[in-house]
Short mmCIF file of N, CA and C in Angstrom, two decimals:
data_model
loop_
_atom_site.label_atom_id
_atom_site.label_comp_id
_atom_site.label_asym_id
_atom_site.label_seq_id
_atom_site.Cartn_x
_atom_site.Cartn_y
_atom_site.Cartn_z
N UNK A 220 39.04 -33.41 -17.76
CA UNK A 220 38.12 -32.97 -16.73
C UNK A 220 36.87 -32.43 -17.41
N UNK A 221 35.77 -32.94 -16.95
CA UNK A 221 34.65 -32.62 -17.28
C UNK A 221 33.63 -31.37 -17.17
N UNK A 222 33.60 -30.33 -17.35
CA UNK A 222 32.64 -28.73 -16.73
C UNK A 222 31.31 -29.27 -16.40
N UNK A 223 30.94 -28.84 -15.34
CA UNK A 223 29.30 -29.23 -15.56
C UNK A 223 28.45 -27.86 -15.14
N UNK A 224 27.44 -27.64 -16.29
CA UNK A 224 26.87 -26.30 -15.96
C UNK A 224 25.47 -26.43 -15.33
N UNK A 225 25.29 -25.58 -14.33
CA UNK A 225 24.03 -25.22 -13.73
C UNK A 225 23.10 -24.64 -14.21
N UNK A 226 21.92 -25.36 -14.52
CA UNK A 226 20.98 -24.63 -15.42
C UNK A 226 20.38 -23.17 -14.49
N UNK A 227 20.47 -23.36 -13.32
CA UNK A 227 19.55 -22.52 -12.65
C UNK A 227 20.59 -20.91 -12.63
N UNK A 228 21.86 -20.64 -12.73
CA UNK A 228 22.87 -19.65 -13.23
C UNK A 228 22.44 -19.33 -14.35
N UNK A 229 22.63 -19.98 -15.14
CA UNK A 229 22.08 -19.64 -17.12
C UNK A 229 20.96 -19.15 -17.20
N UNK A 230 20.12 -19.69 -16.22
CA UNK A 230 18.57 -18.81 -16.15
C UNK A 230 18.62 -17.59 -15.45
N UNK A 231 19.42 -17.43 -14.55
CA UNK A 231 19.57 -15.88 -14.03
C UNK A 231 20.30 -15.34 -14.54
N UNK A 232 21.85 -15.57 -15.80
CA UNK A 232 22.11 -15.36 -16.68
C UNK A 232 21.23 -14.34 -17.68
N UNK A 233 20.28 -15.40 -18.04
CA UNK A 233 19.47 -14.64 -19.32
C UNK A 233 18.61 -13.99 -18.63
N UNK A 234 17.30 -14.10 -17.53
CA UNK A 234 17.32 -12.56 -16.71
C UNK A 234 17.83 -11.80 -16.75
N UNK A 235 19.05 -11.62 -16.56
CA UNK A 235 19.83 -10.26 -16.26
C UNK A 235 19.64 -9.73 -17.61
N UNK A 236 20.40 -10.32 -18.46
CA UNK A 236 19.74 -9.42 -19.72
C UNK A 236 19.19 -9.46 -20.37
N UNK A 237 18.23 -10.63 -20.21
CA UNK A 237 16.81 -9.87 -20.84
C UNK A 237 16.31 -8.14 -20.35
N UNK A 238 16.61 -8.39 -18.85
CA UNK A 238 15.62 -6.98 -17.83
C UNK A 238 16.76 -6.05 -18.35
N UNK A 239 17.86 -5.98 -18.26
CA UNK A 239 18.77 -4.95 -19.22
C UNK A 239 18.57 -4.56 -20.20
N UNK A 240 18.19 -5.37 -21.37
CA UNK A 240 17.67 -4.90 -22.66
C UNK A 240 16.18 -4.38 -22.75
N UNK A 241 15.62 -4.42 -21.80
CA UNK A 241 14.27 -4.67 -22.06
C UNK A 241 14.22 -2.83 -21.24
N UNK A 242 15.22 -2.66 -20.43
CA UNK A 242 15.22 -1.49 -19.63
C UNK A 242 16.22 -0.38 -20.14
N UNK A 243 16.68 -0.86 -21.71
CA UNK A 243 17.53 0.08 -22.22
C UNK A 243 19.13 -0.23 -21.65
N UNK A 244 19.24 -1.26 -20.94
CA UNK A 244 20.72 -1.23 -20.88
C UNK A 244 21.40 -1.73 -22.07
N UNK A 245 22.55 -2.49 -21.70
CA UNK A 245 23.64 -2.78 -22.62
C UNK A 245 22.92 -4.72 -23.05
N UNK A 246 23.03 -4.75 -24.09
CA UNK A 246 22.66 -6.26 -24.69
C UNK A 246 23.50 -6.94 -24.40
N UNK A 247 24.66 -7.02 -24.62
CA UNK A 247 25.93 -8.10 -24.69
C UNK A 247 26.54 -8.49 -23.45
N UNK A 248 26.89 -10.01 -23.17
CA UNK A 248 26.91 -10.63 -22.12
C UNK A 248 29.06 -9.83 -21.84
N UNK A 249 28.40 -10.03 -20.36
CA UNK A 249 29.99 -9.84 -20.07
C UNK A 249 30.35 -10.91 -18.59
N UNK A 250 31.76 -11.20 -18.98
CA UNK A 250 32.20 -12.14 -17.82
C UNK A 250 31.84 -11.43 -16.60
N UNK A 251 32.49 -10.16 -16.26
CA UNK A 251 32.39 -9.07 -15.16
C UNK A 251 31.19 -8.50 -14.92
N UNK A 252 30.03 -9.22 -15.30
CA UNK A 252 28.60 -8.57 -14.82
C UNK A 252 28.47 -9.03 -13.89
N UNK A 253 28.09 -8.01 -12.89
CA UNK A 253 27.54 -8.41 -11.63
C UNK A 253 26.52 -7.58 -11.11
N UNK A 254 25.95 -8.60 -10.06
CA UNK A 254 24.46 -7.58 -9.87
C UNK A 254 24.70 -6.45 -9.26
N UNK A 255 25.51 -5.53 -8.59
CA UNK A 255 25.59 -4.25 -8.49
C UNK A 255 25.50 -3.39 -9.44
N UNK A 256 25.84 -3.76 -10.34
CA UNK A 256 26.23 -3.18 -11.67
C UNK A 256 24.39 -3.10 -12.61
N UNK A 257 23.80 -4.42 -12.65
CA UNK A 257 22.63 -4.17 -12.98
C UNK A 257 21.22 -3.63 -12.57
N UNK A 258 21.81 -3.47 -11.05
CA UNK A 258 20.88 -3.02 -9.81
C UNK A 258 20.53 -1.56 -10.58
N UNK A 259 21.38 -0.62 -10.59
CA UNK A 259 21.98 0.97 -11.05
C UNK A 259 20.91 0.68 -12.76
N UNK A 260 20.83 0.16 -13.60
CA UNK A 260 20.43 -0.19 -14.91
C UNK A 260 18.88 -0.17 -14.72
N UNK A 261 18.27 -1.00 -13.51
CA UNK A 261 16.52 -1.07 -13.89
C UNK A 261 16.42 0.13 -13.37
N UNK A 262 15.25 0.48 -14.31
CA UNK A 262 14.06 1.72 -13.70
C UNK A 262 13.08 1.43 -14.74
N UNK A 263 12.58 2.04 -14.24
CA UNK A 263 10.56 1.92 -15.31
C UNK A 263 9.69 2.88 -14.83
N UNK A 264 9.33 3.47 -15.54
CA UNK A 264 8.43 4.40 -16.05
C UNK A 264 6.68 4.12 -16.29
N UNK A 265 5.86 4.56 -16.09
CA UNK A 265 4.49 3.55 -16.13
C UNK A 265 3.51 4.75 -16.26
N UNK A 266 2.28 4.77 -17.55
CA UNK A 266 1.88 6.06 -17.75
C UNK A 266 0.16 5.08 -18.21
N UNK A 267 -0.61 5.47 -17.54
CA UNK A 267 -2.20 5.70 -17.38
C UNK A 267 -3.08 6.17 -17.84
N UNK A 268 -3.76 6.00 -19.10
CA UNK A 268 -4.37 6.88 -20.01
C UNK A 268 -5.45 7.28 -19.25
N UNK A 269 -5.90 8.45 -19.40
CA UNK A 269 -7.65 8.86 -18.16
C UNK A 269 -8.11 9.46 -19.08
N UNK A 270 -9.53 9.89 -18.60
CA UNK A 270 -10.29 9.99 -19.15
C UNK A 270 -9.89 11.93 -19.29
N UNK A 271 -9.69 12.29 -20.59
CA UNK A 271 -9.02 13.99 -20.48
C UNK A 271 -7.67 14.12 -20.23
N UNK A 272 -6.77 13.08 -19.44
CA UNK A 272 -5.58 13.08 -18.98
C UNK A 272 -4.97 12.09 -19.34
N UNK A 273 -4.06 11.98 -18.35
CA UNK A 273 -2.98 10.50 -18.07
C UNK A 273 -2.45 10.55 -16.37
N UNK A 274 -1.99 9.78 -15.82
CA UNK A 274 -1.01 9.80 -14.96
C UNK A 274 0.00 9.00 -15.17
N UNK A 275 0.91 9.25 -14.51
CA UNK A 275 2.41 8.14 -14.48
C UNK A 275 3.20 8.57 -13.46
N UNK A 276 3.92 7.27 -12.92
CA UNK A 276 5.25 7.76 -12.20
C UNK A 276 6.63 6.87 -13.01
N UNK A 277 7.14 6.85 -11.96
CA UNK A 277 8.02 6.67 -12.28
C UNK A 277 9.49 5.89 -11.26
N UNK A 278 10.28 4.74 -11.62
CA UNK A 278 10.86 4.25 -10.53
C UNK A 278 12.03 3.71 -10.21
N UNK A 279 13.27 3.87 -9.54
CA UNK A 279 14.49 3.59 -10.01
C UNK A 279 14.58 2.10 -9.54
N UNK A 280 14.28 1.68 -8.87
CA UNK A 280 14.08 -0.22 -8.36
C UNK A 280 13.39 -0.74 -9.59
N UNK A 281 12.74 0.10 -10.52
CA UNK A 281 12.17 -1.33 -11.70
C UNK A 281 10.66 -1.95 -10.89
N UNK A 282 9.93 -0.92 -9.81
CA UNK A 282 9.31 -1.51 -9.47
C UNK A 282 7.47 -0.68 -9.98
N UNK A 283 7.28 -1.17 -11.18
CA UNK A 283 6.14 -0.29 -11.58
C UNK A 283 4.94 -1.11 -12.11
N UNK A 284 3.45 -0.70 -12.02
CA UNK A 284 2.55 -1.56 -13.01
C UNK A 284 1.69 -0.29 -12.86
N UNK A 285 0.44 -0.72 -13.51
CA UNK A 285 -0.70 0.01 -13.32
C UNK A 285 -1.98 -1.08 -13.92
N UNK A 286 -2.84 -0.41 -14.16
CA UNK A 286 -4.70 -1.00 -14.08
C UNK A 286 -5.15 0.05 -14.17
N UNK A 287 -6.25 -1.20 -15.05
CA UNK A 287 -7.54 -0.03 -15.23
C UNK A 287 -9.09 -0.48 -14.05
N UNK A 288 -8.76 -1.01 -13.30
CA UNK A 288 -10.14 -0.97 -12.09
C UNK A 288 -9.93 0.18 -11.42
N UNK A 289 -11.30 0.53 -11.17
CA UNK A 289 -11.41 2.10 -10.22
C UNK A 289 -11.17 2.79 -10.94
N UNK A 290 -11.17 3.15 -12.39
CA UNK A 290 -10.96 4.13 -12.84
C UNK A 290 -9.67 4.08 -13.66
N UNK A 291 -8.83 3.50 -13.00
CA UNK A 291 -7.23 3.63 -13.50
C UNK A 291 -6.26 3.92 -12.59
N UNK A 292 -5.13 3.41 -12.65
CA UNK A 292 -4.01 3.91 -11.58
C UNK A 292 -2.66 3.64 -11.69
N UNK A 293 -1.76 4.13 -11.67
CA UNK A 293 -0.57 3.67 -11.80
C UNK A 293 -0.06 3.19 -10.14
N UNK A 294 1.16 2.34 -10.26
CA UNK A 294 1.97 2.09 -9.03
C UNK A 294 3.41 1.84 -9.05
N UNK A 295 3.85 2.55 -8.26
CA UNK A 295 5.75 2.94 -8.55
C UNK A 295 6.12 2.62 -6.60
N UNK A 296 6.57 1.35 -6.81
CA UNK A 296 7.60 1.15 -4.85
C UNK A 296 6.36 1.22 -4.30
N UNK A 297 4.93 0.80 -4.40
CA UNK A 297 4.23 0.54 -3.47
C UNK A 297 3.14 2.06 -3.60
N UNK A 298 3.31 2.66 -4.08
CA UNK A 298 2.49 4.25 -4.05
C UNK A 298 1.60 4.03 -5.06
N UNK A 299 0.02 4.25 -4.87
CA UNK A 299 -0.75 4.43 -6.31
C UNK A 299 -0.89 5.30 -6.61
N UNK A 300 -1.55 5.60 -7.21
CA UNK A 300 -2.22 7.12 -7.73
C UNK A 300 -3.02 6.51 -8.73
N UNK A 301 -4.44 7.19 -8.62
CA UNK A 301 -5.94 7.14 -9.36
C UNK A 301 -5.88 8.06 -10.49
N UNK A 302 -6.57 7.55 -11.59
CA UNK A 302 -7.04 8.78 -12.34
C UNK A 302 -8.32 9.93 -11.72
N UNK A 303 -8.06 10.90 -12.11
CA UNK A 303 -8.85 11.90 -11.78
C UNK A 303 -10.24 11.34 -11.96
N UNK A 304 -11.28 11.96 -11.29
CA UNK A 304 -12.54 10.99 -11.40
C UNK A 304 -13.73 12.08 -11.20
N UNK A 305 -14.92 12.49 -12.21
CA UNK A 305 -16.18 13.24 -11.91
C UNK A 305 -16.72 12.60 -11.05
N UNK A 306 -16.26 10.79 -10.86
CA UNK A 306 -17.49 10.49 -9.90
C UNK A 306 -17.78 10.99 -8.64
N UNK A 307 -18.61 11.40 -7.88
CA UNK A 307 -19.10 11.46 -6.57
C UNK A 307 -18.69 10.30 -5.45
N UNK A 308 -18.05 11.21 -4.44
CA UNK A 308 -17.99 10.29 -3.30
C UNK A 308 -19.29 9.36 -2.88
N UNK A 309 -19.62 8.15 -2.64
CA UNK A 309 -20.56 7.42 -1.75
C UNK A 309 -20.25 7.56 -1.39
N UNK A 310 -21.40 6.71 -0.12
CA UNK A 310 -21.26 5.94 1.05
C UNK A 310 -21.03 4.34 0.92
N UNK A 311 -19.57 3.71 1.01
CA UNK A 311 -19.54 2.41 0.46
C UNK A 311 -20.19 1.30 1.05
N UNK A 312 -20.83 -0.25 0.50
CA UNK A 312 -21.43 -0.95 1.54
C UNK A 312 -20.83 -1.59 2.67
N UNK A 313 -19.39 -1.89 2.36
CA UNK A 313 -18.54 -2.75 3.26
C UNK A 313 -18.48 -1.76 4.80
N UNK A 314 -18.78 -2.56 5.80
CA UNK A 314 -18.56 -2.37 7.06
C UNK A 314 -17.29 -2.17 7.53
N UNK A 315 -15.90 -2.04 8.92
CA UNK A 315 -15.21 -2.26 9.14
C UNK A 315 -15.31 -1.95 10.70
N UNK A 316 -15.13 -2.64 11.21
CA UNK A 316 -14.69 -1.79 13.18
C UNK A 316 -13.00 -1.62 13.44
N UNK A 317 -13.41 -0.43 14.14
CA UNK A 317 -11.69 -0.24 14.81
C UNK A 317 -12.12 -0.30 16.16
N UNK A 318 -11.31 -0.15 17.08
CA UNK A 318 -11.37 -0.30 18.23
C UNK A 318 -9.88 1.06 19.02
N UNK A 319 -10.65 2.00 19.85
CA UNK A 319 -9.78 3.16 20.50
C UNK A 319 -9.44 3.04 21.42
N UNK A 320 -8.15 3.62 21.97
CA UNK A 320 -7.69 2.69 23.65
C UNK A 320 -7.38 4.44 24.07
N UNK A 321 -7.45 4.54 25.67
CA UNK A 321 -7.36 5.84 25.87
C UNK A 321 -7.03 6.18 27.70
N UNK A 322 -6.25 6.68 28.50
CA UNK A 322 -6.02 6.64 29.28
C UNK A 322 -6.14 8.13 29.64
N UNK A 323 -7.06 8.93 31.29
CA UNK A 323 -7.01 9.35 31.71
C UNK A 323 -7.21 9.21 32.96
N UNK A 324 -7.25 10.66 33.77
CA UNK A 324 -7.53 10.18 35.47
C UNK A 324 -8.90 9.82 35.91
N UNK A 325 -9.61 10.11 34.48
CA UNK A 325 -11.32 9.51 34.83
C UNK A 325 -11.82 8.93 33.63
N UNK A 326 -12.87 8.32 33.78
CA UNK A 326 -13.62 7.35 32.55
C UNK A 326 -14.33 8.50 31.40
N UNK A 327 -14.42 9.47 31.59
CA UNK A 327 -15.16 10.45 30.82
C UNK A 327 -13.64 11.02 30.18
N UNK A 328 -12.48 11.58 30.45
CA UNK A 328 -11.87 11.51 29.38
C UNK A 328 -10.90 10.44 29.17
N UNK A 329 -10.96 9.18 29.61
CA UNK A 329 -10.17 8.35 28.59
C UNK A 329 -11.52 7.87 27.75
N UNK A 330 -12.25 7.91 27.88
CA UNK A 330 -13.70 7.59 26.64
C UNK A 330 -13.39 8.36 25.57
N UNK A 331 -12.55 9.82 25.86
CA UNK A 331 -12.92 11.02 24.97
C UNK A 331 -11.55 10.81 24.26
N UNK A 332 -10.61 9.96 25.28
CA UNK A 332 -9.03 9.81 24.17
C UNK A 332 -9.18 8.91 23.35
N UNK A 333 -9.71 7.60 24.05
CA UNK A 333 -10.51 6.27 23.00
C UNK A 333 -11.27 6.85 21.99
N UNK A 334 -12.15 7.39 21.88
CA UNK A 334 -13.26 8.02 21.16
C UNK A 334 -12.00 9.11 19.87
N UNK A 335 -10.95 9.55 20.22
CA UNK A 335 -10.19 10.38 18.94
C UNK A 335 -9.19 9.15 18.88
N UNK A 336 -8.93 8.61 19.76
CA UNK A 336 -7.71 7.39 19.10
C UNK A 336 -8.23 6.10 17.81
N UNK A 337 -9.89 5.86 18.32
CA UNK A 337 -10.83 5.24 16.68
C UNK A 337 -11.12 6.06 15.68
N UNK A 338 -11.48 7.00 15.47
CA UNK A 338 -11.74 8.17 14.63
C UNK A 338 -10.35 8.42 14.18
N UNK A 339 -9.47 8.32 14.33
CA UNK A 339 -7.86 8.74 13.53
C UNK A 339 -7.55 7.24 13.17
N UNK A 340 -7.98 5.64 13.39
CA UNK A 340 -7.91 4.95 12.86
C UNK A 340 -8.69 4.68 11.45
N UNK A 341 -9.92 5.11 11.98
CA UNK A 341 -10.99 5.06 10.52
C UNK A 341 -10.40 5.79 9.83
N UNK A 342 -9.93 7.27 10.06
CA UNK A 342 -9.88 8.21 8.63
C UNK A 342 -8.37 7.37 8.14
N UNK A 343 -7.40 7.15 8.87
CA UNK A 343 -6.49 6.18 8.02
C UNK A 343 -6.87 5.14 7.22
N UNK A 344 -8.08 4.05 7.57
CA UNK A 344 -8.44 3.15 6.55
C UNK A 344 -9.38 3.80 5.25
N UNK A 345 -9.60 5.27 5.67
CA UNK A 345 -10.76 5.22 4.52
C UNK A 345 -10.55 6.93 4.02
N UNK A 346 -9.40 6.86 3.16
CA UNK A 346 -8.64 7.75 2.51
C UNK A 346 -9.17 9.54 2.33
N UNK A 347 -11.09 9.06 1.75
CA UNK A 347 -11.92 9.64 0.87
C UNK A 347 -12.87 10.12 2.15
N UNK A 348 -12.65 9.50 3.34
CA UNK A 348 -13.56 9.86 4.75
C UNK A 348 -14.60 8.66 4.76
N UNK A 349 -14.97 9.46 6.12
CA UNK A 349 -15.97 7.77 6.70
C UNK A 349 -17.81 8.43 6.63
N UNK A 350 -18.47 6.96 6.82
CA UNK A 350 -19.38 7.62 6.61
C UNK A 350 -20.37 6.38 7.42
N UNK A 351 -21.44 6.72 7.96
CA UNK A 351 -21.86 5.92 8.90
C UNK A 351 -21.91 5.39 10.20
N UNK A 352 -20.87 5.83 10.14
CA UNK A 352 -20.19 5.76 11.87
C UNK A 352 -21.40 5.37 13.49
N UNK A 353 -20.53 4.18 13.89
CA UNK A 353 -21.32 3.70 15.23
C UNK A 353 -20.69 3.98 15.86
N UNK A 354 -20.69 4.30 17.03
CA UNK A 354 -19.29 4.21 18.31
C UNK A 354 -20.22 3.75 19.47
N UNK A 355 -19.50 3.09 20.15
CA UNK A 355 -19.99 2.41 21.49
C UNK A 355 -18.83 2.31 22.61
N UNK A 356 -19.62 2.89 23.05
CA UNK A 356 -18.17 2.58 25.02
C UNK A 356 -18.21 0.91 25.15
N UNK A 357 -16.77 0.76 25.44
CA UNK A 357 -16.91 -1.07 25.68
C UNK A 357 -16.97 -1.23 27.22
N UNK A 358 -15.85 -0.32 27.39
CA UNK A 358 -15.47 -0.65 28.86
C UNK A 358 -14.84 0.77 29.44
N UNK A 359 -14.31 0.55 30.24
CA UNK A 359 -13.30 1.90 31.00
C UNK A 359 -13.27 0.86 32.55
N UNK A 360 -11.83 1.19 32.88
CA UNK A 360 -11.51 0.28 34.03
C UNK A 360 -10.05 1.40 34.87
N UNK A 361 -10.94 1.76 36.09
CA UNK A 361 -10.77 2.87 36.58
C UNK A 361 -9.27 2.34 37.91
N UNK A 362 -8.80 2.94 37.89
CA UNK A 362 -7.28 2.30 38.62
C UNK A 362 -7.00 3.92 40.02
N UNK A 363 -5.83 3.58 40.41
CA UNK A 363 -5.66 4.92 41.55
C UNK A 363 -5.26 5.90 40.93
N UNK A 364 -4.05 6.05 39.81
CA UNK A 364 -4.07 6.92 38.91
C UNK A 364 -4.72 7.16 37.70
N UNK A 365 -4.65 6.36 36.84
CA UNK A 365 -5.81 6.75 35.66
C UNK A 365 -6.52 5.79 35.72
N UNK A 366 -7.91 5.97 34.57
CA UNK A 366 -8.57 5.28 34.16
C UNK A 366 -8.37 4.82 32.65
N UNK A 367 -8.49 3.41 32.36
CA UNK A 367 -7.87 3.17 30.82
C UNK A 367 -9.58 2.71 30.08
N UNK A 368 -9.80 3.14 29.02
CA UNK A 368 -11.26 2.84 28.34
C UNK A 368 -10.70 2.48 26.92
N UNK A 369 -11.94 1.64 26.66
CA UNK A 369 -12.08 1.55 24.89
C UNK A 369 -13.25 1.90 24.29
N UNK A 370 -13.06 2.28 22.95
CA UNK A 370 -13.96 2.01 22.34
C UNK A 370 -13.81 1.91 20.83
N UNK A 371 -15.41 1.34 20.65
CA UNK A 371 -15.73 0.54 19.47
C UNK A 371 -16.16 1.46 18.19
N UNK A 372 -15.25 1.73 17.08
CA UNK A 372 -16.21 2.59 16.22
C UNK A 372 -16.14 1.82 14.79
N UNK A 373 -17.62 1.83 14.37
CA UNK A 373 -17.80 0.81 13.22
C UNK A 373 -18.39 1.85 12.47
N UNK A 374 -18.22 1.47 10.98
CA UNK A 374 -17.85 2.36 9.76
C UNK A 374 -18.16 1.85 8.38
N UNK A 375 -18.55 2.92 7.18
CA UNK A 375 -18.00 1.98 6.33
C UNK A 375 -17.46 3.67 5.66
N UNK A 376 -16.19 3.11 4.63
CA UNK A 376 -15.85 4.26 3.82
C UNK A 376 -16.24 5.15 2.55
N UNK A 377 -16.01 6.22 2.38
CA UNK A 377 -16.81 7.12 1.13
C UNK A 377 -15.50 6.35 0.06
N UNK A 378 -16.17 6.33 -1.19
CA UNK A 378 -15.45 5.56 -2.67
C UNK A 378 -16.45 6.12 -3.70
N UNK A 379 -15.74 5.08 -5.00
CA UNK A 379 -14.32 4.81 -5.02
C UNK A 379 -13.58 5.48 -4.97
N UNK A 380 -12.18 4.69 -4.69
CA UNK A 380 -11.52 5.50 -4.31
C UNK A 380 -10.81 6.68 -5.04
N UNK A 381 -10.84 6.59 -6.35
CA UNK A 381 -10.63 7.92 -7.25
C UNK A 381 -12.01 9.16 -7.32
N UNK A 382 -12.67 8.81 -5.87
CA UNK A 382 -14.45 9.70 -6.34
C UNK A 382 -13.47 11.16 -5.95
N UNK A 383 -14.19 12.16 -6.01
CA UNK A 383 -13.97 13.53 -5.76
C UNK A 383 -15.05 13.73 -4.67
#
């Protein structure tokens, strides 16, 4: 009887321990390896030289990189972090619109719930604060109990994003 081997096993084979050795685990192949077992083994560590400093985190999934654009930054599971930065906040050139939805019993305050429901969207897209800001009433459409309005607030954000 003939064995026939799967190349595409042998390649996740030598994955496994390559990323084991490479992550401080154990080198030597074993019949009984299994991926639970190597899951527990990755982590990585990731450290950012700055300018006076460093940053780093740190991550038990093995999930880490960093860069040097913007200054510098590490990233651990999706989280960055900037190097510390003298630069000064701008005003950046890129534009963006959000749009605020807002319901009261009249058009003057669902304008005013629309009007804080865009303003808590911008400061979510633009970490460092906004700067420029348009707002415009679109609509408001008045019913027997409330009135529902939108509005339009266009923006661009303060950067980069490591500014102080």
């Amino acid at each position: 009887m003939r064995m026939r081997f799967d190349v595409r096993w042998v390649r996740v084979a030598f994955l496994v321990v390559t990323t084991l050795t490479a992550c401080g685990g154990e080198s030597s192949v074993d019949d009984d390896l299994t991926l639970e077992s190597s899951e527990a083994a990755v982590s990585c560590q990731v450290t950012q030289q700055c300018t006076g400093t460093s940053v780093s985190c740190g991550s038990a999934s093995g999930v880490c990189t960093s860069g040097a654009d913007n200054g510098g930054w590490v990233q651990c599971d999706g989280t960055r972090t900037y190097c510390p930065s003298t630069t000064a906040c701008t005003c950046q050139p890129q534009r963006f619109t959000v749009t605020g939805y807002g319901v009261h019993p009249r058009c003057s305050g669902a304008y005013a719930y629309a009007s804080q429901d865009a303003h808590e969207a911008a400061a979510l897209a633009c970490p460092r604060g906004v700067c420029n800001t348009v707002e415009a009433q679109v609509d408001c459409i008045p019913a027997q109990v409330s009135a529902s309005a939108r509005v339009s607030l266009t923006f661009s954000c303060m950067g980069p994003p490591n500014c102080q």
